[in-house]
């Protein structure tokens, strides 16, 4: 009987240790921008409050983007999402170019978007660490050769990558522009944004 009790105790200890080990394996990463806790994306729904917080994840559907599976997570404060299953990076996509907690690249911010677009104009950041951030902008517009020459000149002067798929659909073209910034340019704007929120509240 003593041997059975001893075995039972050891089994319980092993179960507890296994549970703790599994918890550690599935621990969610903290947000690299604000160091806040993240939540699982697949447990969240787009109840209206999520709309516009991160178009990479919630783009009008009820549930999150199916690309973000398994242990992919989301910061409820900064809205950056972590793709744990495929790309292993953080990303944030917005229509509001002022909505990023990390400074959006100035040349992307000031990119001359055509007056009338045929889609959302979306700005995006992706990074594995904030030492190196990819900033991008994309939209669709009517095919306009003169405008395309204008933005080619802008991209060349600013050192931006530019891809224009002319007439990808009938008389409609897609535009995507991107650049990278290094660590010294990626200072968080959290304090400044908090100050602006405080001013609005007052």
mmCIF file with all atom_site columns, C-alpha atoms in Angstrom:
data_model
loop_
_atom_site.group_PDB
_atom_site.id
_atom_site.type_symbol
_atom_site.label_atom_id
_atom_site.label_alt_id
_atom_site.label_comp_id
_atom_site.label_asym_id
_atom_site.label_entity_id
_atom_site.label_seq_id
_atom_site.pdbx_PDB_ins_code
_atom_site.Cartn_x
_atom_site.Cartn_y
_atom_site.Cartn_z
_atom_site.occupancy
_atom_site.B_iso_or_equiv
_atom_site.pdbx_formal_charge
_atom_site.auth_seq_id
_atom_site.auth_comp_id
_atom_site.auth_asym_id
_atom_site.auth_atom_id
_atom_site.pdbx_PDB_model_num
ATOM 1   C CA . UNK A 1 1   ? 0.000   0.000  0.000   1.00 0.00 ? 1   UNK A CA 1
ATOM 2   C CA . UNK A 1 2   ? 2.850   2.376  0.851   1.00 0.00 ? 2   UNK A CA 1
ATOM 3   C CA . UNK A 1 3   ? 4.346   1.729  -2.576  1.00 0.00 ? 3   UNK A CA 1
ATOM 4   C CA . UNK A 1 4   ? 1.033   2.547  -4.263  1.00 0.00 ? 4   UNK A CA 1
ATOM 5   C CA . UNK A 1 5   ? 0.683   5.808  -2.310  1.00 0.00 ? 5   UNK A CA 1
ATOM 6   C CA . UNK A 1 6   ? 4.241   6.777  -3.194  1.00 0.00 ? 6   UNK A CA 1
ATOM 7   C CA . UNK A 1 7   ? 3.549   6.084  -6.876  1.00 0.00 ? 7   UNK A CA 1
ATOM 8   C CA . UNK A 1 8   ? 0.331   8.118  -6.691  1.00 0.00 ? 8   UNK A CA 1
ATOM 9   C CA . UNK A 1 9   ? 2.183   11.087 -5.195  1.00 0.00 ? 9   UNK A CA 1
ATOM 10  C CA . UNK A 1 10  ? 4.874   10.926 -7.879  1.00 0.00 ? 10  UNK A CA 1
ATOM 11  C CA . UNK A 1 11  ? 2.201   10.735 -10.577 1.00 0.00 ? 11  UNK A CA 1
ATOM 12  C CA . UNK A 1 12  ? 0.470   13.842 -9.231  1.00 0.00 ? 12  UNK A CA 1
ATOM 13  C CA . UNK A 1 13  ? 3.788   15.706 -9.156  1.00 0.00 ? 13  UNK A CA 1
ATOM 14  C CA . UNK A 1 14  ? 4.485   14.697 -12.759 1.00 0.00 ? 14  UNK A CA 1
ATOM 15  C CA . UNK A 1 15  ? 1.029   15.868 -13.846 1.00 0.00 ? 15  UNK A CA 1
ATOM 16  C CA . UNK A 1 16  ? 1.551   19.255 -12.174 1.00 0.00 ? 16  UNK A CA 1
ATOM 17  C CA . UNK A 1 17  ? 5.007   19.637 -13.737 1.00 0.00 ? 17  UNK A CA 1
ATOM 18  C CA . UNK A 1 18  ? 3.665   18.676 -17.158 1.00 0.00 ? 18  UNK A CA 1
ATOM 19  C CA . UNK A 1 19  ? 0.896   21.239 -16.797 1.00 0.00 ? 19  UNK A CA 1
ATOM 20  C CA . UNK A 1 20  ? 3.375   23.962 -15.848 1.00 0.00 ? 20  UNK A CA 1
ATOM 21  C CA . UNK A 1 21  ? 5.645   23.005 -18.743 1.00 0.00 ? 21  UNK A CA 1
ATOM 22  C CA . UNK A 1 22  ? 2.748   23.144 -21.205 1.00 0.00 ? 22  UNK A CA 1
ATOM 23  C CA . UNK A 1 23  ? 1.759   26.555 -19.841 1.00 0.00 ? 23  UNK A CA 1
ATOM 24  C CA . UNK A 1 24  ? 5.292   27.843 -20.395 1.00 0.00 ? 24  UNK A CA 1
ATOM 25  C CA . UNK A 1 25  ? 5.312   26.516 -23.954 1.00 0.00 ? 25  UNK A CA 1
ATOM 26  C CA . UNK A 1 26  ? 2.084   28.364 -24.731 1.00 0.00 ? 26  UNK A CA 1
ATOM 27  C CA . UNK A 1 27  ? 2.815   31.558 -22.819 1.00 0.00 ? 27  UNK A CA 1
ATOM 28  C CA . UNK A 1 28  ? 1.898   34.546 -24.951 1.00 0.00 ? 28  UNK A CA 1
ATOM 29  C CA . UNK A 1 29  ? 4.596   37.085 -25.795 1.00 0.00 ? 29  UNK A CA 1
ATOM 30  C CA . UNK A 1 30  ? 4.364   40.558 -24.315 1.00 0.00 ? 30  UNK A CA 1
ATOM 31  C CA . UNK A 1 31  ? 3.883   43.427 -26.739 1.00 0.00 ? 31  UNK A CA 1
ATOM 32  C CA . UNK A 1 32  ? 7.355   44.668 -27.798 1.00 0.00 ? 32  UNK A CA 1
ATOM 33  C CA . UNK A 1 33  ? 6.051   48.231 -28.083 1.00 0.00 ? 33  UNK A CA 1
ATOM 34  C CA . UNK A 1 34  ? 4.309   48.817 -24.734 1.00 0.00 ? 34  UNK A CA 1
ATOM 35  C CA . UNK A 1 35  ? 5.425   45.617 -22.900 1.00 0.00 ? 35  UNK A CA 1
ATOM 36  C CA . UNK A 1 36  ? 1.768   44.959 -22.103 1.00 0.00 ? 36  UNK A CA 1
ATOM 37  C CA . UNK A 1 37  ? 0.091   41.541 -21.989 1.00 0.00 ? 37  UNK A CA 1
ATOM 38  C CA . UNK A 1 38  ? -1.385  40.160 -25.203 1.00 0.00 ? 38  UNK A CA 1
ATOM 39  C CA . UNK A 1 39  ? -4.513  38.077 -25.809 1.00 0.00 ? 39  UNK A CA 1
ATOM 40  C CA . UNK A 1 40  ? -5.193  35.180 -28.178 1.00 0.00 ? 40  UNK A CA 1
ATOM 41  C CA . UNK A 1 41  ? -6.599  36.360 -31.500 1.00 0.00 ? 41  UNK A CA 1
ATOM 42  C CA . UNK A 1 42  ? -8.766  33.290 -32.103 1.00 0.00 ? 42  UNK A CA 1
ATOM 43  C CA . UNK A 1 43  ? -10.599 33.961 -28.831 1.00 0.00 ? 43  UNK A CA 1
ATOM 44  C CA . UNK A 1 44  ? -11.524 37.490 -29.915 1.00 0.00 ? 44  UNK A CA 1
ATOM 45  C CA . UNK A 1 45  ? -14.455 38.494 -32.142 1.00 0.00 ? 45  UNK A CA 1
ATOM 46  C CA . UNK A 1 46  ? -15.010 41.633 -34.150 1.00 0.00 ? 46  UNK A CA 1
ATOM 47  C CA . UNK A 1 47  ? -17.896 43.003 -32.125 1.00 0.00 ? 47  UNK A CA 1
ATOM 48  C CA . UNK A 1 48  ? -17.658 46.459 -33.690 1.00 0.00 ? 48  UNK A CA 1
ATOM 49  C CA . UNK A 1 49  ? -15.150 47.744 -31.163 1.00 0.00 ? 49  UNK A CA 1
ATOM 50  C CA . UNK A 1 50  ? -12.391 45.876 -33.010 1.00 0.00 ? 50  UNK A CA 1
ATOM 51  C CA . UNK A 1 51  ? -13.252 47.402 -36.375 1.00 0.00 ? 51  UNK A CA 1
ATOM 52  C CA . UNK A 1 52  ? -10.327 49.432 -37.644 1.00 0.00 ? 52  UNK A CA 1
ATOM 53  C CA . UNK A 1 53  ? -7.976  48.518 -34.791 1.00 0.00 ? 53  UNK A CA 1
ATOM 54  C CA . UNK A 1 54  ? -5.828  46.295 -37.030 1.00 0.00 ? 54  UNK A CA 1
ATOM 55  C CA . UNK A 1 55  ? -6.897  45.538 -40.595 1.00 0.00 ? 55  UNK A CA 1
ATOM 56  C CA . UNK A 1 56  ? -4.336  42.723 -40.812 1.00 0.00 ? 56  UNK A CA 1
ATOM 57  C CA . UNK A 1 57  ? -6.511  40.811 -38.361 1.00 0.00 ? 57  UNK A CA 1
ATOM 58  C CA . UNK A 1 58  ? -10.028 42.247 -38.536 1.00 0.00 ? 58  UNK A CA 1
ATOM 59  C CA . UNK A 1 59  ? -11.055 43.402 -41.985 1.00 0.00 ? 59  UNK A CA 1
ATOM 60  C CA . UNK A 1 60  ? -14.814 43.516 -41.589 1.00 0.00 ? 60  UNK A CA 1
ATOM 61  C CA . UNK A 1 61  ? -15.360 39.839 -40.792 1.00 0.00 ? 61  UNK A CA 1
ATOM 62  C CA . UNK A 1 62  ? -16.789 38.464 -37.573 1.00 0.00 ? 62  UNK A CA 1
ATOM 63  C CA . UNK A 1 63  ? -13.666 36.481 -36.695 1.00 0.00 ? 63  UNK A CA 1
ATOM 64  C CA . UNK A 1 64  ? -9.972  37.215 -37.016 1.00 0.00 ? 64  UNK A CA 1
ATOM 65  C CA . UNK A 1 65  ? -7.974  36.586 -40.177 1.00 0.00 ? 65  UNK A CA 1
ATOM 66  C CA . UNK A 1 66  ? -7.505  32.816 -40.538 1.00 0.00 ? 66  UNK A CA 1
ATOM 67  C CA . UNK A 1 67  ? -3.783  33.380 -41.174 1.00 0.00 ? 67  UNK A CA 1
ATOM 68  C CA . UNK A 1 68  ? -3.441  34.145 -37.454 1.00 0.00 ? 68  UNK A CA 1
ATOM 69  C CA . UNK A 1 69  ? -3.875  30.663 -36.000 1.00 0.00 ? 69  UNK A CA 1
ATOM 70  C CA . UNK A 1 70  ? -2.812  28.660 -32.978 1.00 0.00 ? 70  UNK A CA 1
ATOM 71  C CA . UNK A 1 71  ? -1.015  30.939 -30.497 1.00 0.00 ? 71  UNK A CA 1
ATOM 72  C CA . UNK A 1 72  ? -1.143  34.169 -32.508 1.00 0.00 ? 72  UNK A CA 1
ATOM 73  C CA . UNK A 1 73  ? -1.814  37.094 -30.203 1.00 0.00 ? 73  UNK A CA 1
ATOM 74  C CA . UNK A 1 74  ? -2.903  40.727 -30.167 1.00 0.00 ? 74  UNK A CA 1
ATOM 75  C CA . UNK A 1 75  ? -2.058  43.713 -27.965 1.00 0.00 ? 75  UNK A CA 1
ATOM 76  C CA . UNK A 1 76  ? -5.310  45.360 -26.822 1.00 0.00 ? 76  UNK A CA 1
ATOM 77  C CA . UNK A 1 77  ? -3.423  48.610 -26.131 1.00 0.00 ? 77  UNK A CA 1
ATOM 78  C CA . UNK A 1 78  ? -1.127  49.070 -29.152 1.00 0.00 ? 78  UNK A CA 1
ATOM 79  C CA . UNK A 1 79  ? -3.122  46.814 -31.504 1.00 0.00 ? 79  UNK A CA 1
ATOM 80  C CA . UNK A 1 80  ? -0.017  45.124 -32.935 1.00 0.00 ? 80  UNK A CA 1
ATOM 81  C CA . UNK A 1 81  ? -0.689  41.453 -33.753 1.00 0.00 ? 81  UNK A CA 1
ATOM 82  C CA . UNK A 1 82  ? 1.796   38.589 -33.570 1.00 0.00 ? 82  UNK A CA 1
ATOM 83  C CA . UNK A 1 83  ? 1.675   35.868 -36.224 1.00 0.00 ? 83  UNK A CA 1
ATOM 84  C CA . UNK A 1 84  ? 2.915   32.847 -34.273 1.00 0.00 ? 84  UNK A CA 1
ATOM 85  C CA . UNK A 1 85  ? 2.187   30.238 -36.927 1.00 0.00 ? 85  UNK A CA 1
ATOM 86  C CA . UNK A 1 86  ? 3.812   31.405 -40.155 1.00 0.00 ? 86  UNK A CA 1
ATOM 87  C CA . UNK A 1 87  ? 5.821   34.617 -40.425 1.00 0.00 ? 87  UNK A CA 1
ATOM 88  C CA . UNK A 1 88  ? 6.735   34.996 -36.736 1.00 0.00 ? 88  UNK A CA 1
ATOM 89  C CA . UNK A 1 89  ? 6.427   38.771 -36.888 1.00 0.00 ? 89  UNK A CA 1
ATOM 90  C CA . UNK A 1 90  ? 4.387   41.608 -35.432 1.00 0.00 ? 90  UNK A CA 1
ATOM 91  C CA . UNK A 1 91  ? 2.168   43.653 -37.720 1.00 0.00 ? 91  UNK A CA 1
ATOM 92  C CA . UNK A 1 92  ? -0.289  46.525 -37.671 1.00 0.00 ? 92  UNK A CA 1
ATOM 93  C CA . UNK A 1 93  ? -2.356  47.772 -40.621 1.00 0.00 ? 93  UNK A CA 1
ATOM 94  C CA . UNK A 1 94  ? -4.477  50.916 -40.417 1.00 0.00 ? 94  UNK A CA 1
ATOM 95  C CA . UNK A 1 95  ? -6.238  53.492 -42.548 1.00 0.00 ? 95  UNK A CA 1
ATOM 96  C CA . UNK A 1 96  ? -5.269  56.132 -39.984 1.00 0.00 ? 96  UNK A CA 1
ATOM 97  C CA . UNK A 1 97  ? -1.623  57.006 -40.582 1.00 0.00 ? 97  UNK A CA 1
ATOM 98  C CA . UNK A 1 98  ? -1.536  58.764 -37.188 1.00 0.00 ? 98  UNK A CA 1
ATOM 99  C CA . UNK A 1 99  ? -2.650  55.642 -35.332 1.00 0.00 ? 99  UNK A CA 1
ATOM 100 C CA . UNK A 1 100 ? 0.721   53.904 -35.019 1.00 0.00 ? 100 UNK A CA 1
ATOM 101 C CA . UNK A 1 101 ? 2.452   53.814 -31.648 1.00 0.00 ? 101 UNK A CA 1
ATOM 102 C CA . UNK A 1 102 ? 5.771   53.433 -33.461 1.00 0.00 ? 102 UNK A CA 1
ATOM 103 C CA . UNK A 1 103 ? 6.554   56.378 -35.718 1.00 0.00 ? 103 UNK A CA 1
ATOM 104 C CA . UNK A 1 104 ? 5.427   55.699 -39.289 1.00 0.00 ? 104 UNK A CA 1
ATOM 105 C CA . UNK A 1 105 ? 8.213   56.426 -41.751 1.00 0.00 ? 105 UNK A CA 1
ATOM 106 C CA . UNK A 1 106 ? 7.898   60.079 -42.793 1.00 0.00 ? 106 UNK A CA 1
ATOM 107 C CA . UNK A 1 107 ? 8.251   59.401 -46.523 1.00 0.00 ? 107 UNK A CA 1
ATOM 108 C CA . UNK A 1 108 ? 5.466   56.813 -46.333 1.00 0.00 ? 108 UNK A CA 1
ATOM 109 C CA . UNK A 1 109 ? 3.382   59.176 -44.201 1.00 0.00 ? 109 UNK A CA 1
ATOM 110 C CA . UNK A 1 110 ? 3.727   61.976 -46.766 1.00 0.00 ? 110 UNK A CA 1
ATOM 111 C CA . UNK A 1 111 ? 3.381   59.797 -49.867 1.00 0.00 ? 111 UNK A CA 1
ATOM 112 C CA . UNK A 1 112 ? 1.237   61.647 -52.458 1.00 0.00 ? 112 UNK A CA 1
ATOM 113 C CA . UNK A 1 113 ? -1.887  59.485 -52.626 1.00 0.00 ? 113 UNK A CA 1
ATOM 114 C CA . UNK A 1 114 ? -4.135  60.209 -55.602 1.00 0.00 ? 114 UNK A CA 1
ATOM 115 C CA . UNK A 1 115 ? -7.276  62.221 -54.760 1.00 0.00 ? 115 UNK A CA 1
ATOM 116 C CA . UNK A 1 116 ? -9.666  59.412 -55.703 1.00 0.00 ? 116 UNK A CA 1
ATOM 117 C CA . UNK A 1 117 ? -8.828  55.804 -54.918 1.00 0.00 ? 117 UNK A CA 1
ATOM 118 C CA . UNK A 1 118 ? -10.731 52.630 -55.715 1.00 0.00 ? 118 UNK A CA 1
ATOM 119 C CA . UNK A 1 119 ? -9.963  50.956 -52.395 1.00 0.00 ? 119 UNK A CA 1
ATOM 120 C CA . UNK A 1 120 ? -8.963  51.703 -48.845 1.00 0.00 ? 120 UNK A CA 1
ATOM 121 C CA . UNK A 1 121 ? -5.623  53.432 -48.445 1.00 0.00 ? 121 UNK A CA 1
ATOM 122 C CA . UNK A 1 122 ? -3.861  51.269 -45.877 1.00 0.00 ? 122 UNK A CA 1
ATOM 123 C CA . UNK A 1 123 ? -0.615  51.853 -44.006 1.00 0.00 ? 123 UNK A CA 1
ATOM 124 C CA . UNK A 1 124 ? 1.230   48.951 -42.433 1.00 0.00 ? 124 UNK A CA 1
ATOM 125 C CA . UNK A 1 125 ? 4.178   48.079 -40.215 1.00 0.00 ? 125 UNK A CA 1
ATOM 126 C CA . UNK A 1 126 ? 5.773   44.633 -39.867 1.00 0.00 ? 126 UNK A CA 1
ATOM 127 C CA . UNK A 1 127 ? 8.729   43.609 -37.738 1.00 0.00 ? 127 UNK A CA 1
ATOM 128 C CA . UNK A 1 128 ? 10.310  40.688 -35.935 1.00 0.00 ? 128 UNK A CA 1
ATOM 129 C CA . UNK A 1 129 ? 11.950  43.120 -33.501 1.00 0.00 ? 129 UNK A CA 1
ATOM 130 C CA . UNK A 1 130 ? 11.637  46.894 -33.452 1.00 0.00 ? 130 UNK A CA 1
ATOM 131 C CA . UNK A 1 131 ? 15.300  47.097 -34.457 1.00 0.00 ? 131 UNK A CA 1
ATOM 132 C CA . UNK A 1 132 ? 14.137  46.830 -38.072 1.00 0.00 ? 132 UNK A CA 1
ATOM 133 C CA . UNK A 1 133 ? 10.642  47.799 -39.239 1.00 0.00 ? 133 UNK A CA 1
ATOM 134 C CA . UNK A 1 134 ? 9.060   47.487 -42.665 1.00 0.00 ? 134 UNK A CA 1
ATOM 135 C CA . UNK A 1 135 ? 6.688   50.383 -43.411 1.00 0.00 ? 135 UNK A CA 1
ATOM 136 C CA . UNK A 1 136 ? 4.326   50.155 -46.358 1.00 0.00 ? 136 UNK A CA 1
ATOM 137 C CA . UNK A 1 137 ? 1.345   51.759 -48.053 1.00 0.00 ? 137 UNK A CA 1
ATOM 138 C CA . UNK A 1 138 ? -1.026  50.228 -50.582 1.00 0.00 ? 138 UNK A CA 1
ATOM 139 C CA . UNK A 1 139 ? -4.153  51.139 -52.521 1.00 0.00 ? 139 UNK A CA 1
ATOM 140 C CA . UNK A 1 140 ? -5.948  50.757 -55.853 1.00 0.00 ? 140 UNK A CA 1
ATOM 141 C CA . UNK A 1 141 ? -6.666  53.591 -58.250 1.00 0.00 ? 141 UNK A CA 1
ATOM 142 C CA . UNK A 1 142 ? -7.677  54.240 -61.834 1.00 0.00 ? 142 UNK A CA 1
ATOM 143 C CA . UNK A 1 143 ? -4.798  53.849 -64.252 1.00 0.00 ? 143 UNK A CA 1
ATOM 144 C CA . UNK A 1 144 ? -3.191  57.286 -64.615 1.00 0.00 ? 144 UNK A CA 1
ATOM 145 C CA . UNK A 1 145 ? 0.181   57.357 -66.361 1.00 0.00 ? 145 UNK A CA 1
ATOM 146 C CA . UNK A 1 146 ? 0.945   60.953 -65.361 1.00 0.00 ? 146 UNK A CA 1
ATOM 147 C CA . UNK A 1 147 ? 0.271   60.184 -61.686 1.00 0.00 ? 147 UNK A CA 1
ATOM 148 C CA . UNK A 1 148 ? 2.430   57.069 -61.877 1.00 0.00 ? 148 UNK A CA 1
ATOM 149 C CA . UNK A 1 149 ? 5.332   59.134 -63.196 1.00 0.00 ? 149 UNK A CA 1
ATOM 150 C CA . UNK A 1 150 ? 4.842   61.562 -60.294 1.00 0.00 ? 150 UNK A CA 1
ATOM 151 C CA . UNK A 1 151 ? 5.003   58.868 -57.638 1.00 0.00 ? 151 UNK A CA 1
ATOM 152 C CA . UNK A 1 152 ? 7.929   57.131 -59.335 1.00 0.00 ? 152 UNK A CA 1
ATOM 153 C CA . UNK A 1 153 ? 9.847   60.392 -59.042 1.00 0.00 ? 153 UNK A CA 1
ATOM 154 C CA . UNK A 1 154 ? 8.811   60.757 -55.378 1.00 0.00 ? 154 UNK A CA 1
ATOM 155 C CA . UNK A 1 155 ? 9.806   57.174 -54.555 1.00 0.00 ? 155 UNK A CA 1
ATOM 156 C CA . UNK A 1 156 ? 13.152  57.584 -56.309 1.00 0.00 ? 156 UNK A CA 1
ATOM 157 C CA . UNK A 1 157 ? 13.925  60.803 -54.448 1.00 0.00 ? 157 UNK A CA 1
ATOM 158 C CA . UNK A 1 158 ? 13.003  59.268 -51.070 1.00 0.00 ? 158 UNK A CA 1
ATOM 159 C CA . UNK A 1 159 ? 14.629  55.871 -51.633 1.00 0.00 ? 159 UNK A CA 1
ATOM 160 C CA . UNK A 1 160 ? 11.342  53.971 -51.422 1.00 0.00 ? 160 UNK A CA 1
ATOM 161 C CA . UNK A 1 161 ? 10.485  50.666 -53.023 1.00 0.00 ? 161 UNK A CA 1
ATOM 162 C CA . UNK A 1 162 ? 7.535   51.114 -55.387 1.00 0.00 ? 162 UNK A CA 1
ATOM 163 C CA . UNK A 1 163 ? 5.486   48.489 -57.211 1.00 0.00 ? 163 UNK A CA 1
ATOM 164 C CA . UNK A 1 164 ? 2.740   49.508 -59.638 1.00 0.00 ? 164 UNK A CA 1
ATOM 165 C CA . UNK A 1 165 ? 0.703   46.770 -61.300 1.00 0.00 ? 165 UNK A CA 1
ATOM 166 C CA . UNK A 1 166 ? -0.762  48.697 -64.226 1.00 0.00 ? 166 UNK A CA 1
ATOM 167 C CA . UNK A 1 167 ? -4.227  47.577 -65.323 1.00 0.00 ? 167 UNK A CA 1
ATOM 168 C CA . UNK A 1 168 ? -4.204  44.634 -62.952 1.00 0.00 ? 168 UNK A CA 1
ATOM 169 C CA . UNK A 1 169 ? -7.958  44.826 -63.374 1.00 0.00 ? 169 UNK A CA 1
ATOM 170 C CA . UNK A 1 170 ? -9.695  46.668 -66.194 1.00 0.00 ? 170 UNK A CA 1
ATOM 171 C CA . UNK A 1 171 ? -8.420  50.272 -66.023 1.00 0.00 ? 171 UNK A CA 1
ATOM 172 C CA . UNK A 1 172 ? -7.513  49.736 -62.357 1.00 0.00 ? 172 UNK A CA 1
ATOM 173 C CA . UNK A 1 173 ? -3.968  49.542 -61.017 1.00 0.00 ? 173 UNK A CA 1
ATOM 174 C CA . UNK A 1 174 ? -2.543  48.575 -57.642 1.00 0.00 ? 174 UNK A CA 1
ATOM 175 C CA . UNK A 1 175 ? 0.126   50.648 -55.920 1.00 0.00 ? 175 UNK A CA 1
ATOM 176 C CA . UNK A 1 176 ? 2.400   49.409 -53.136 1.00 0.00 ? 176 UNK A CA 1
ATOM 177 C CA . UNK A 1 177 ? 5.252   51.391 -51.628 1.00 0.00 ? 177 UNK A CA 1
ATOM 178 C CA . UNK A 1 178 ? 7.601   50.298 -48.851 1.00 0.00 ? 178 UNK A CA 1
ATOM 179 C CA . UNK A 1 179 ? 10.758  51.078 -46.928 1.00 0.00 ? 179 UNK A CA 1
ATOM 180 C CA . UNK A 1 180 ? 12.719  49.883 -43.893 1.00 0.00 ? 180 UNK A CA 1
ATOM 181 C CA . UNK A 1 181 ? 13.831  51.818 -40.834 1.00 0.00 ? 181 UNK A CA 1
ATOM 182 C CA . UNK A 1 182 ? 16.488  50.844 -38.330 1.00 0.00 ? 182 UNK A CA 1
ATOM 183 C CA . UNK A 1 183 ? 16.499  50.949 -34.533 1.00 0.00 ? 183 UNK A CA 1
ATOM 184 C CA . UNK A 1 184 ? 17.440  54.599 -33.995 1.00 0.00 ? 184 UNK A CA 1
ATOM 185 C CA . UNK A 1 185 ? 14.397  55.765 -35.991 1.00 0.00 ? 185 UNK A CA 1
ATOM 186 C CA . UNK A 1 186 ? 11.870  53.537 -34.262 1.00 0.00 ? 186 UNK A CA 1
ATOM 187 C CA . UNK A 1 187 ? 11.276  55.491 -31.057 1.00 0.00 ? 187 UNK A CA 1
ATOM 188 C CA . UNK A 1 188 ? 7.872   54.719 -29.535 1.00 0.00 ? 188 UNK A CA 1
ATOM 189 C CA . UNK A 1 189 ? 5.362   57.574 -29.513 1.00 0.00 ? 189 UNK A CA 1
ATOM 190 C CA . UNK A 1 190 ? 3.352   56.119 -26.662 1.00 0.00 ? 190 UNK A CA 1
ATOM 191 C CA . UNK A 1 191 ? 3.979   58.996 -24.261 1.00 0.00 ? 191 UNK A CA 1
ATOM 192 C CA . UNK A 1 192 ? 3.103   61.611 -26.880 1.00 0.00 ? 192 UNK A CA 1
ATOM 193 C CA . UNK A 1 193 ? -0.107  59.820 -27.823 1.00 0.00 ? 193 UNK A CA 1
ATOM 194 C CA . UNK A 1 194 ? -1.061  59.444 -24.168 1.00 0.00 ? 194 UNK A CA 1
ATOM 195 C CA . UNK A 1 195 ? -0.539  63.188 -23.724 1.00 0.00 ? 195 UNK A CA 1
ATOM 196 C CA . UNK A 1 196 ? -2.775  63.889 -26.725 1.00 0.00 ? 196 UNK A CA 1
ATOM 197 C CA . UNK A 1 197 ? -5.464  61.587 -25.310 1.00 0.00 ? 197 UNK A CA 1
ATOM 198 C CA . UNK A 1 198 ? -5.217  63.407 -21.979 1.00 0.00 ? 198 UNK A CA 1
ATOM 199 C CA . UNK A 1 199 ? -5.596  66.777 -23.706 1.00 0.00 ? 199 UNK A CA 1
ATOM 200 C CA . UNK A 1 200 ? -8.708  65.551 -25.528 1.00 0.00 ? 200 UNK A CA 1
ATOM 201 C CA . UNK A 1 201 ? -10.178 64.278 -22.261 1.00 0.00 ? 201 UNK A CA 1
ATOM 202 C CA . UNK A 1 202 ? -9.679  67.689 -20.662 1.00 0.00 ? 202 UNK A CA 1
#
